[in-house]
Short mmCIF file of C-alpha atoms in Angstrom, two decimals:
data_model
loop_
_atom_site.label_atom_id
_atom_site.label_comp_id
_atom_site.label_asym_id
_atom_site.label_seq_id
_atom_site.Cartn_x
_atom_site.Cartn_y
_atom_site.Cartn_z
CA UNK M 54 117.11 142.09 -42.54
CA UNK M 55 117.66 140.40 -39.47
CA UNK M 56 121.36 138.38 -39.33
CA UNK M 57 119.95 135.13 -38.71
CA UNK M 58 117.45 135.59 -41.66
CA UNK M 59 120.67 136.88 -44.33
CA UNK M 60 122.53 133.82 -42.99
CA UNK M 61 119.36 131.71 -44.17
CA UNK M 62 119.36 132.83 -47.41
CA UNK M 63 122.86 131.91 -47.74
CA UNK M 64 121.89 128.44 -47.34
CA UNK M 65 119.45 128.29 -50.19
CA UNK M 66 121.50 130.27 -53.11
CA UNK M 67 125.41 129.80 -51.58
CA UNK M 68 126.67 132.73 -51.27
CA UNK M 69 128.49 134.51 -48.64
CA UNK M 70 126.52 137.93 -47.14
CA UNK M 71 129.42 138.57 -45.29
CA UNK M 72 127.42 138.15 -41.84
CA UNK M 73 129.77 137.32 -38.69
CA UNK M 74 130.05 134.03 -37.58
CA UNK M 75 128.55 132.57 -34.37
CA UNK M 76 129.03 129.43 -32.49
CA UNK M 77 125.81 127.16 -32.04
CA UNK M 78 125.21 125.63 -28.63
CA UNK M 79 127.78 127.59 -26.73
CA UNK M 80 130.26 125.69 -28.37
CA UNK M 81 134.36 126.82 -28.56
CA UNK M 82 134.29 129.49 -30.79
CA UNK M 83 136.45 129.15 -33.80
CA UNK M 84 140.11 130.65 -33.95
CA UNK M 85 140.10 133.71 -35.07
CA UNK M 86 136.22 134.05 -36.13
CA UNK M 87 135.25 136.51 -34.07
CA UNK M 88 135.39 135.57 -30.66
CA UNK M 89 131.75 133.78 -28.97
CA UNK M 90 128.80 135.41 -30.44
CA UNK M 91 125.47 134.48 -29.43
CA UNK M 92 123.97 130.96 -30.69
CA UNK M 93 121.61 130.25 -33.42
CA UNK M 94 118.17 131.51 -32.64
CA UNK M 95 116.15 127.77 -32.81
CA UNK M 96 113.21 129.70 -34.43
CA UNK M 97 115.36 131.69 -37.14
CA UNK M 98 114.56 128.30 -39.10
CA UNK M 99 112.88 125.19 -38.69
CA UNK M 100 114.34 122.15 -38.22
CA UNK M 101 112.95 120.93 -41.29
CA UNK M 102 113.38 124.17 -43.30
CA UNK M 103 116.84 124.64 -42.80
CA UNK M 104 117.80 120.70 -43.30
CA UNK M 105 115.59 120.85 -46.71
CA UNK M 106 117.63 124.59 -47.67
CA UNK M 107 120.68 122.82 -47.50
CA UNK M 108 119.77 119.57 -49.23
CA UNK M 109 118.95 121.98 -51.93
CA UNK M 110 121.83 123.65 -52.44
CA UNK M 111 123.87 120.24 -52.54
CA UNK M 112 121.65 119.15 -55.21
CA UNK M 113 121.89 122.34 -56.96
CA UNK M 114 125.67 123.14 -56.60
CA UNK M 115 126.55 119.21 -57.74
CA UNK M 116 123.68 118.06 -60.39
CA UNK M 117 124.09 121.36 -62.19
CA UNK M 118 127.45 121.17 -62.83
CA UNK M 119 128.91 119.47 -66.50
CA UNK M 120 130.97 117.12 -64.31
CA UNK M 121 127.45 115.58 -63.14
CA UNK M 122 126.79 115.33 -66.67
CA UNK M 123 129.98 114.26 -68.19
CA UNK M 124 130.53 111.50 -65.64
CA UNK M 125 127.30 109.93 -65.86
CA UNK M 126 127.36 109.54 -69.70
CA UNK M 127 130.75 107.92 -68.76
CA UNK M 128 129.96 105.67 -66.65
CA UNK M 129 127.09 104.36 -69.09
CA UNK M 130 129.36 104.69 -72.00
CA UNK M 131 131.82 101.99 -69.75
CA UNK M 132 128.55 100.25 -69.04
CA UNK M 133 128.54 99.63 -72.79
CA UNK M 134 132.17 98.72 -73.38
CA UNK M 135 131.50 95.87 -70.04
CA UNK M 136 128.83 94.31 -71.45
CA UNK M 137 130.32 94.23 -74.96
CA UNK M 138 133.60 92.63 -73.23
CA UNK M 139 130.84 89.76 -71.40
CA UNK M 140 129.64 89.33 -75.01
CA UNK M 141 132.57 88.48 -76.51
CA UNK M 142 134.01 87.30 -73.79
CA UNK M 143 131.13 83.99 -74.19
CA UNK M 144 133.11 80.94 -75.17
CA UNK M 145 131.36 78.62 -78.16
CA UNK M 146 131.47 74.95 -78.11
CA UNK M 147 134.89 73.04 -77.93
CA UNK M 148 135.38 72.01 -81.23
CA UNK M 149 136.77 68.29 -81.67
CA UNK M 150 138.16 66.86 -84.85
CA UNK M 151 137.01 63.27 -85.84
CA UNK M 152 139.35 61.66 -88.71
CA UNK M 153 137.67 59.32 -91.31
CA UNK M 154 138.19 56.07 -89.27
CA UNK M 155 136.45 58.00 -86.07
CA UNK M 156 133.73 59.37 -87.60
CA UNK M 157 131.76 56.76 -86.93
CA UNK M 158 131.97 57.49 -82.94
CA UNK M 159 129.86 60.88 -83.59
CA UNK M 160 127.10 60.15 -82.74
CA UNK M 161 127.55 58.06 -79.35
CA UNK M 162 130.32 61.14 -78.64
CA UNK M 163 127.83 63.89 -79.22
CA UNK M 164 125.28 61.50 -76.84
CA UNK M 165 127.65 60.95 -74.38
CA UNK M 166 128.59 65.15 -74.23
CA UNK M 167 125.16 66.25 -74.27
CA UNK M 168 123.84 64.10 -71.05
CA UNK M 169 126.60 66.33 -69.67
CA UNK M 170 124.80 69.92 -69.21
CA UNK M 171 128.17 71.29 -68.55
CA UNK M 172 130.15 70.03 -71.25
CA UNK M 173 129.85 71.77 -74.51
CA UNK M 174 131.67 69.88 -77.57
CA UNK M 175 131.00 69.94 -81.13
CA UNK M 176 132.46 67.33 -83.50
CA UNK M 177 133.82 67.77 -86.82
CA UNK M 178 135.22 65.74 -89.42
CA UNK M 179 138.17 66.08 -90.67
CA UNK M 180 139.08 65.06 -94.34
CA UNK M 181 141.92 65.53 -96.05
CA UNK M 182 141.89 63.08 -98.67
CA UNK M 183 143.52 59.96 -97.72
CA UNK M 184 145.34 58.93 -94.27
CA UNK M 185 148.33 61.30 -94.80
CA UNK M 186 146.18 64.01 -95.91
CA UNK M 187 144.31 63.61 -92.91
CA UNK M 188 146.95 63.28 -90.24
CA UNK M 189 148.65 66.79 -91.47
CA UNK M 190 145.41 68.64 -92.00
CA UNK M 191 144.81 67.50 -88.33
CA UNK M 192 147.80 68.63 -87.79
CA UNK M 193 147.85 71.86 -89.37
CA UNK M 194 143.91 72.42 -87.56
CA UNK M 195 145.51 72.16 -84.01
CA UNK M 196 148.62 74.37 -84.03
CA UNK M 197 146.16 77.01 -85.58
CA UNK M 198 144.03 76.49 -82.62
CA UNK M 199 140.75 75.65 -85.00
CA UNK M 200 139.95 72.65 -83.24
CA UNK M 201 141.41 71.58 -79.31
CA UNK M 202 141.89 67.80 -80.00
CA UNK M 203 141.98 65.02 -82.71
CA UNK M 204 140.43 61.91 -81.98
CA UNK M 205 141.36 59.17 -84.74
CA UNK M 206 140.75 55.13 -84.87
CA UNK M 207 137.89 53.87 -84.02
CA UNK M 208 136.28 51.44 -81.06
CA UNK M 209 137.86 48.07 -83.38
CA UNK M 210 141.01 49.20 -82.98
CA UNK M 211 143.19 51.42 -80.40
CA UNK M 212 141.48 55.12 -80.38
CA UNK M 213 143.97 58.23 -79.90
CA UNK M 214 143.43 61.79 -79.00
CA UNK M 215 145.50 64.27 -79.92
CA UNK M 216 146.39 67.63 -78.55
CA UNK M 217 148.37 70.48 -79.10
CA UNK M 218 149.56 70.72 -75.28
CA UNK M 219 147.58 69.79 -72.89
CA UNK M 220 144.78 67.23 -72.69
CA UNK M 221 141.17 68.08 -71.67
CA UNK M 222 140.11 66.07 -68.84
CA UNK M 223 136.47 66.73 -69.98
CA UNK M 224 137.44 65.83 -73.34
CA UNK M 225 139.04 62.39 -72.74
CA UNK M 226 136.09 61.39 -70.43
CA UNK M 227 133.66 61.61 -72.82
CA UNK M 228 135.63 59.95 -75.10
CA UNK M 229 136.27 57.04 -73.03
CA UNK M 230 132.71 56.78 -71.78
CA UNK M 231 132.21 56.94 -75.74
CA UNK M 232 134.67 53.95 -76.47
CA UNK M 233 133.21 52.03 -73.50
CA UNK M 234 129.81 52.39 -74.56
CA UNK M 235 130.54 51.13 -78.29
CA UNK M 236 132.43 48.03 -77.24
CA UNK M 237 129.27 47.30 -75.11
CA UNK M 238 126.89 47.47 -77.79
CA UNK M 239 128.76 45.51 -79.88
CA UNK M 240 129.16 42.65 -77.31
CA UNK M 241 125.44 42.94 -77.00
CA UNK M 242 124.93 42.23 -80.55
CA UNK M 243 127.07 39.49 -80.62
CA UNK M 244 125.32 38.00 -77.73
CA UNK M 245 121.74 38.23 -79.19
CA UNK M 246 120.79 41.10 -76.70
CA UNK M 247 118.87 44.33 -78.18
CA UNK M 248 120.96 47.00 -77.17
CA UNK M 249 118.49 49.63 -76.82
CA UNK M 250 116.44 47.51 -75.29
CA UNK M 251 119.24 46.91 -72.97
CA UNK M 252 120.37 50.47 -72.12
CA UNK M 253 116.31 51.42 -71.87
CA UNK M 254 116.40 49.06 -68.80
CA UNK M 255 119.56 50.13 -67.49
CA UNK M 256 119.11 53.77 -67.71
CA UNK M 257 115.77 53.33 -65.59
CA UNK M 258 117.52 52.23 -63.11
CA UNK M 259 120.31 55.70 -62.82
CA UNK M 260 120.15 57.83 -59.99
CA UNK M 261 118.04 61.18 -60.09
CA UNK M 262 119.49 64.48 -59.02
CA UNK M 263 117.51 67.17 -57.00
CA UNK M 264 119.23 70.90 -56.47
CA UNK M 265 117.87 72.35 -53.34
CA UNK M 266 119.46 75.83 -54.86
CA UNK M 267 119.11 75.61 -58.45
CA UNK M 268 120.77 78.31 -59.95
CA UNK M 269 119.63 80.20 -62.52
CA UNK M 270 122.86 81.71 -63.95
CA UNK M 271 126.17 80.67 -65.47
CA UNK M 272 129.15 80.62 -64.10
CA UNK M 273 129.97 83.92 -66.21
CA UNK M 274 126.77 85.39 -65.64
CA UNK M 275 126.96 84.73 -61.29
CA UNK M 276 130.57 86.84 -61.79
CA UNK M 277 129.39 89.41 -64.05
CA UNK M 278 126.20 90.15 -61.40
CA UNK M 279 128.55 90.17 -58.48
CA UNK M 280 130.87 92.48 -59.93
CA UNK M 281 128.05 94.60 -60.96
CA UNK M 282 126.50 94.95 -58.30
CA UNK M 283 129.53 95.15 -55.54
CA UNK M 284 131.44 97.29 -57.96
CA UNK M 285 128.61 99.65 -58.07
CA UNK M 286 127.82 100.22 -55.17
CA UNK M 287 131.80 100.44 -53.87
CA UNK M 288 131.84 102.75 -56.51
CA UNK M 289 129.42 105.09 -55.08
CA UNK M 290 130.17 105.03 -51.67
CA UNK M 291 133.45 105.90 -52.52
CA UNK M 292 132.72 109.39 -55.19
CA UNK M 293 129.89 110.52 -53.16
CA UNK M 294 131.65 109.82 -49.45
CA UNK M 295 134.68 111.63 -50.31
CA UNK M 296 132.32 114.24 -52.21
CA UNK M 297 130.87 115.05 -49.01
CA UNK M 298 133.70 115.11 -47.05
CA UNK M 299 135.94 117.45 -49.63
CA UNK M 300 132.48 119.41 -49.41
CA UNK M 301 133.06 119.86 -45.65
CA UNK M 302 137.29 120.44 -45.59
CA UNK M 303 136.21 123.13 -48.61
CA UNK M 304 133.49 124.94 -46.42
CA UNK M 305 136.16 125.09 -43.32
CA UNK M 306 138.64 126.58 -45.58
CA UNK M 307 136.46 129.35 -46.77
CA UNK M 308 134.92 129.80 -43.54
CA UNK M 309 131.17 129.56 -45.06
CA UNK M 310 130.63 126.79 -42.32
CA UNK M 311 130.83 129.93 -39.85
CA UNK M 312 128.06 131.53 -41.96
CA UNK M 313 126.16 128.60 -42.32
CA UNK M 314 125.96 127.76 -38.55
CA UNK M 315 124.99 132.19 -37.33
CA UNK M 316 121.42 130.18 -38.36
CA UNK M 317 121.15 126.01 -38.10
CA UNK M 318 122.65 123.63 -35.88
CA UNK M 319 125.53 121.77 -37.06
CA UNK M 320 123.18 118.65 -37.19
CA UNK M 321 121.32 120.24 -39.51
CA UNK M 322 123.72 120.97 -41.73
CA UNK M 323 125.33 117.68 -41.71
CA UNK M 324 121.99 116.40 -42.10
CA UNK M 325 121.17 118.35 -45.31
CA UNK M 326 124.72 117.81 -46.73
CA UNK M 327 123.64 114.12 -46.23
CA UNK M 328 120.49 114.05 -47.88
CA UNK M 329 121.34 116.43 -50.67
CA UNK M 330 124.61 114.33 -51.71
CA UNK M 331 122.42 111.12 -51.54
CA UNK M 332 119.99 112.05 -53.88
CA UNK M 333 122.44 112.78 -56.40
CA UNK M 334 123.91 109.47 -55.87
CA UNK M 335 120.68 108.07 -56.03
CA UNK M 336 119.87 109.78 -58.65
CA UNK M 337 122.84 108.61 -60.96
CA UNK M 338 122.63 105.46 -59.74
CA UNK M 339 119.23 104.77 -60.75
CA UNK M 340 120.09 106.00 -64.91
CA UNK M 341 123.24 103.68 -64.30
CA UNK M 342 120.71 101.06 -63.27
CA UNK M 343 118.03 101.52 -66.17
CA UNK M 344 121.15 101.73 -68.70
CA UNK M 345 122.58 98.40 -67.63
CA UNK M 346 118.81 97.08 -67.48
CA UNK M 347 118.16 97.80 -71.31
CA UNK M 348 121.43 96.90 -72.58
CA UNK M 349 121.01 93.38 -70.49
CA UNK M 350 117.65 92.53 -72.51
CA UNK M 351 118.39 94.50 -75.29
CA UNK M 352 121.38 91.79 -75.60
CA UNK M 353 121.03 88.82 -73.90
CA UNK M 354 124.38 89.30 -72.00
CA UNK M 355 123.17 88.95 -68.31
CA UNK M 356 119.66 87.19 -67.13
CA UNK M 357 118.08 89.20 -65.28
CA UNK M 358 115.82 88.33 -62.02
CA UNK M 359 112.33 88.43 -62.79
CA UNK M 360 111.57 91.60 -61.07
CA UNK M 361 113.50 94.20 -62.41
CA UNK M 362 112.21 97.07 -61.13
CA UNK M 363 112.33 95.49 -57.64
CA UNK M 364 115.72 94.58 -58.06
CA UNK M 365 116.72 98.23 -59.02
CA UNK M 366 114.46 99.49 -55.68
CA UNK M 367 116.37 96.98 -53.51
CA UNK M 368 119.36 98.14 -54.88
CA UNK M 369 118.84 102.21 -54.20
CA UNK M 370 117.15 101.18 -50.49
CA UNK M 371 120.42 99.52 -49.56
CA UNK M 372 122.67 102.47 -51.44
CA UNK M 373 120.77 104.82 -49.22
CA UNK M 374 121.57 103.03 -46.39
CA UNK M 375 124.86 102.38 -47.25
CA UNK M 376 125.71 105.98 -48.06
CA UNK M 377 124.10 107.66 -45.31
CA UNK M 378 126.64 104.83 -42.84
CA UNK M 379 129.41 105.76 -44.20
CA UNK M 380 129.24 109.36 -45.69
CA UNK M 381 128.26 110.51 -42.02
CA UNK M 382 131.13 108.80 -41.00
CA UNK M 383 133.40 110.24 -43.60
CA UNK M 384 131.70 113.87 -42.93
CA UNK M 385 132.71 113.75 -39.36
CA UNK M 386 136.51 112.41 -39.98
CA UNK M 387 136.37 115.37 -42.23
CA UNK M 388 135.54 118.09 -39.78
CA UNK M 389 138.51 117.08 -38.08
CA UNK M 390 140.89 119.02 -40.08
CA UNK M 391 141.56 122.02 -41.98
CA UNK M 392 143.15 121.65 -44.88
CA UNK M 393 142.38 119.16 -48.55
CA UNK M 394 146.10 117.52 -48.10
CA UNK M 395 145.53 116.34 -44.26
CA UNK M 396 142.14 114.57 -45.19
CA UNK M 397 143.46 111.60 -46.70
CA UNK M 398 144.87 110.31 -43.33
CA UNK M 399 141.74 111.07 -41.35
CA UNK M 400 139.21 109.50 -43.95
CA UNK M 401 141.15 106.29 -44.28
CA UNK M 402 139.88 104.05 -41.29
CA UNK M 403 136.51 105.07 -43.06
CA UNK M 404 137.79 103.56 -46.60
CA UNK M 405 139.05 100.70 -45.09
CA UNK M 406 135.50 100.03 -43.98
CA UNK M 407 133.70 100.54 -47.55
CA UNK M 408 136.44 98.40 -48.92
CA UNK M 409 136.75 95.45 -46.97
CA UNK M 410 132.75 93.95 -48.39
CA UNK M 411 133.93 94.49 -52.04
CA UNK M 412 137.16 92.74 -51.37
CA UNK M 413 134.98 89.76 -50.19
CA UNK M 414 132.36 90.15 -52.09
CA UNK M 415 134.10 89.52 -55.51
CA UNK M 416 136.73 86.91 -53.75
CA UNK M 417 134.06 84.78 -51.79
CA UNK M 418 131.07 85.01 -53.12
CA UNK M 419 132.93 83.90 -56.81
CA UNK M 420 133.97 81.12 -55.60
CA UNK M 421 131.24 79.59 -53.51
CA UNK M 422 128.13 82.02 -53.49
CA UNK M 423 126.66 79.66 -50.54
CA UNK M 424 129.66 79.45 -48.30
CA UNK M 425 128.59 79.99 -44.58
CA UNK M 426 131.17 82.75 -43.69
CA UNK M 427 129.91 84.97 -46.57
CA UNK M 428 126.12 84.72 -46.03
CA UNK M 429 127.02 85.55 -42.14
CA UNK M 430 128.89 88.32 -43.15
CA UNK M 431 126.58 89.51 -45.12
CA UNK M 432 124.08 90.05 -42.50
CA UNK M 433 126.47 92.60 -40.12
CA UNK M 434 127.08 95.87 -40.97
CA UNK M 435 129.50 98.15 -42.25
CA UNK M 436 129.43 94.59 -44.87
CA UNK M 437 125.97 93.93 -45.35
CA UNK M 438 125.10 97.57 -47.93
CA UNK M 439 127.53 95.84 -50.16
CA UNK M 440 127.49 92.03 -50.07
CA UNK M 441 123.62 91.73 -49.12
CA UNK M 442 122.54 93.44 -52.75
CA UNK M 443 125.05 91.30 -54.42
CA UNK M 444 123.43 87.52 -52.83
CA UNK M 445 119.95 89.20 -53.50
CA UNK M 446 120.54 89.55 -57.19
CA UNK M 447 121.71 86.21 -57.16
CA UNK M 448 118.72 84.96 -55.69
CA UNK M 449 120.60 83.05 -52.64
CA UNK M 450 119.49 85.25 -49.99
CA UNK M 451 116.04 84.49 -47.90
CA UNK M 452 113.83 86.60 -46.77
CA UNK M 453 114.97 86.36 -42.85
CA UNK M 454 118.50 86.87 -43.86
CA UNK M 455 117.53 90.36 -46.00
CA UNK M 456 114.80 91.33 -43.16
CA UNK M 457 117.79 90.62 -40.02
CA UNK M 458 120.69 92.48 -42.41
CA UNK M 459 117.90 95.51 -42.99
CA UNK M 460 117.09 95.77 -39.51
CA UNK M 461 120.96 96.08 -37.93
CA UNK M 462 122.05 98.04 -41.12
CA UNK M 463 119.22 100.66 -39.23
CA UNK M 464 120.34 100.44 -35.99
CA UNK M 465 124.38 100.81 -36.96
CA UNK M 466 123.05 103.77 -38.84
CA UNK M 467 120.74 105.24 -35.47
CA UNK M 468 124.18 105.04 -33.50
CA UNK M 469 126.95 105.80 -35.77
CA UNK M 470 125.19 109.10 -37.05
CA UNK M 471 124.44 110.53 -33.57
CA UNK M 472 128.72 109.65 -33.42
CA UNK M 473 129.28 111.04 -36.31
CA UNK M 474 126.84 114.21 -35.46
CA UNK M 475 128.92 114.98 -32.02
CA UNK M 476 132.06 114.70 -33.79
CA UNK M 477 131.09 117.11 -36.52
CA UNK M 478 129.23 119.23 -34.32
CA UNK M 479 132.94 119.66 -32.04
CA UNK M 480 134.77 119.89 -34.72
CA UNK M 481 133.86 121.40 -37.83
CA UNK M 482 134.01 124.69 -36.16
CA UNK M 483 137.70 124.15 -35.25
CA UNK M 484 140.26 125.60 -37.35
CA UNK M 485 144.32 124.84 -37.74
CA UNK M 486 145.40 121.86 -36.05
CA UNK M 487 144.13 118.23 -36.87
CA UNK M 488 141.20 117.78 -33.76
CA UNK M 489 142.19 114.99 -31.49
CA UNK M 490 139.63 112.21 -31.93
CA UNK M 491 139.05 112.28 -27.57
CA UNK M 492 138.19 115.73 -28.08
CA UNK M 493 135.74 115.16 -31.37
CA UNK M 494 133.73 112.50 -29.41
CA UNK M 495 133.61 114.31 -25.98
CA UNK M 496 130.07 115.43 -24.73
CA UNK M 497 128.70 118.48 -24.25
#
């Protein structure tokens, strides 16, 4: 068997047959791997043959493995424990105590609260007998936090709310706007006007609101889908990009990159490390994904857009892009150097980068999903893989922005992988030293 055709079958199963190693493309040869042997022959392999042989031994060597296993039932297991946590996290209504002599104000108090879609109070009376029983079960109902305020008197007389601590601005305007409207009606009545009559004719007369962005979720519900879905994907760039690029420190080390490269280019290689990691991602991500879909219906926690199974295809196309940015770019800091401990300081620039969206993500988009700065940032990449998802599954994002944000996530990944290709291709066959970034990015 011919050397280049041993090397090949290397690539498929991963093991070492011991050939020599050879530097492609009359590159440097590495120190102390056997001085400048000839290059690859280009028709050992195809191009396509040898990318697909080591896609599948990246798949092979990482799906395989219990950790796969182990950390995918962990992260739906956390899944679980989230969603419980948004459960219970749901506040009820505010419950308000009425005393015997308020009571009466229910009614217009639950009316006033209701035309208020985000108010939610519920009013309870409070009887403890007589006045004195009243005023300590009130009492008693506050400090053990079963109701948040005491309203007592009535619209004939002074009306008081009481509070533990602090009052609730929500709370005291509806009461007011309660009080108000009583004393109204009443003066009504004693002028020989119909009140309903009267606040028929009035209330034709309020002004109408239009939303030109309705939104569909709750406050709770916009967070919980933007820290899904920036969290996520942050968390995926980050395992699988630092998978790769231990991957390609590890193969240095044991000098299989030497083996690897008697028979492929190192753009081949890179290129099948690439794919092969990102279909593992993919692949996780995708039973992540239909785990958080079913326990979302199956409970009620989250609403979910309409098109679920377009939201979870949006969601791997932009992972793929995402991963492929910045795991090339990680790959290639990686071939740099030598050893596990020095790759921390070469990947970081890179981490920065994958960061820096899911900082902004969960800060700006929390606080004002339609602010300018965030939907602009959204479109440019390294940012848009992360924050573009996130304004999708929130519905904001229009079609032009998504189509503009898809098209220059391609084109940053066109020219950052043929950067990231020379650099790995000048480096990763470099051994000892850290390689100087000049020299990683210098043409052949």
């Amino acid at each position: 068997m011919s050397t280049a055709a041993r090397a090949g079958s290397g690539i498929g199963n991963g093991t070492d047959t011991g050939t020599d190693a050879h530097v492609p493309d009359g590159g440097a040869p590495a120190p102390g791997g056997g001085g400048g042997g000839p290059s690859p022959d280009p028709g050992a392999l195809s191009a396509r043959r040898a990318v697909g042989l080591v896609a599948k031994r990246e798949i092979n060597s990482r799906m395989r493995t219990k950790s796969f296993v182990l950390s995918t039932l962990g992260l739906v297991l956390g899944l679980g424990v989230y969603t419980l946590i948004i459960l219970f996290s749901k506040e009820g209504p505010t419950k308000v105590g009425l005393d015997r002599d308020a009571a009466a104000m229910r009614p217009m108090l639950t009316a006033v609260a209701d035309r208020a879609t985000d108010l939610d109070f519920e009013f309870v009376t409070i009887d403890g007998g007589n006045s004195n029983g009243d005023r300590d079960r009130a009492e008693t109902m506050l400090r053990d936090g079963d109701v948040a305020a005491v309203i007592s008197g009535d619209t004939a007389a002074d009306v008081t709310v009481t509070v533990e601590r602090e009052t609730n601005d929500d709370l005291l305007a509806v009461v007011n706007a309660a009080v108000a409207e009583e004393r109204t009606t009443r003066e009504l009545e004693r002028e020989g006007v119909d009140p309903v009559d009267f606040a028929e004719r009035v209330g034709s007369s309020a002004a109408q609101t239009r939303t030109l962005e309705p939104s569909g979720h709750s406050a709770a519900e916009q967070f919980a889908l933007i820290l899904s879905s920036t969290g996520l994907l942050y968390f995926f760039f980050i395992i699988y990009g630092i998978m790769l690029a231990q991957g390609v420190v590890e193969e240095k080390t044991s000098r299989v990159v030497e083996l690897l490269l008697s028979s492929i280019r190192p753009w081949q290689l890179l290129a099948g490390k690439l794919i092969g990691v990102a279909v593992v991602g993919v692949t996780q991500l995708v039973l992540l994904g239909g785990a958080a879909v079913v326990l979302a219906e199956g409970t009620g926690a989250i609403s979910l857009p309409t098109a679920v199974a377009g939201t979870l295809v949006t969601m791997g196309v932009w992972f793929l892009l995402g991963f492929f940015l910045f795991a090339a770019m990680l790959a290639a800091a990686a071939a740099r150097v030598s050893r596990q401990e020095d790759l921390q300081s070469v990947v970081q620039p890179v981490m920065v980068l994958i960061t820096t969206p899911f900082v902004l993500g969960i800060s700006l988009l929390s606080k004002n999903a339609h602010d300018p700065v965030i939907e602009w940032l959204s479109l440019v990449p390294p940012l848009s893989p992360i924050l573009m998802p996130a304004r999708m599954l929130l519905g904001i994002a229009p079609a032009w922005q998504v189509a503009v944000s898809l098209v220059l996530a391609v084109a940053a990944l066109v020219g950052l992988t043929r950067i990231a290709g020379r650099m790995y291709a000048n480096s990763v066959l470099r051994s000892g030293s850290r390689v100087p970034l000049a020299e990683s990015l210098r043409l052949r």
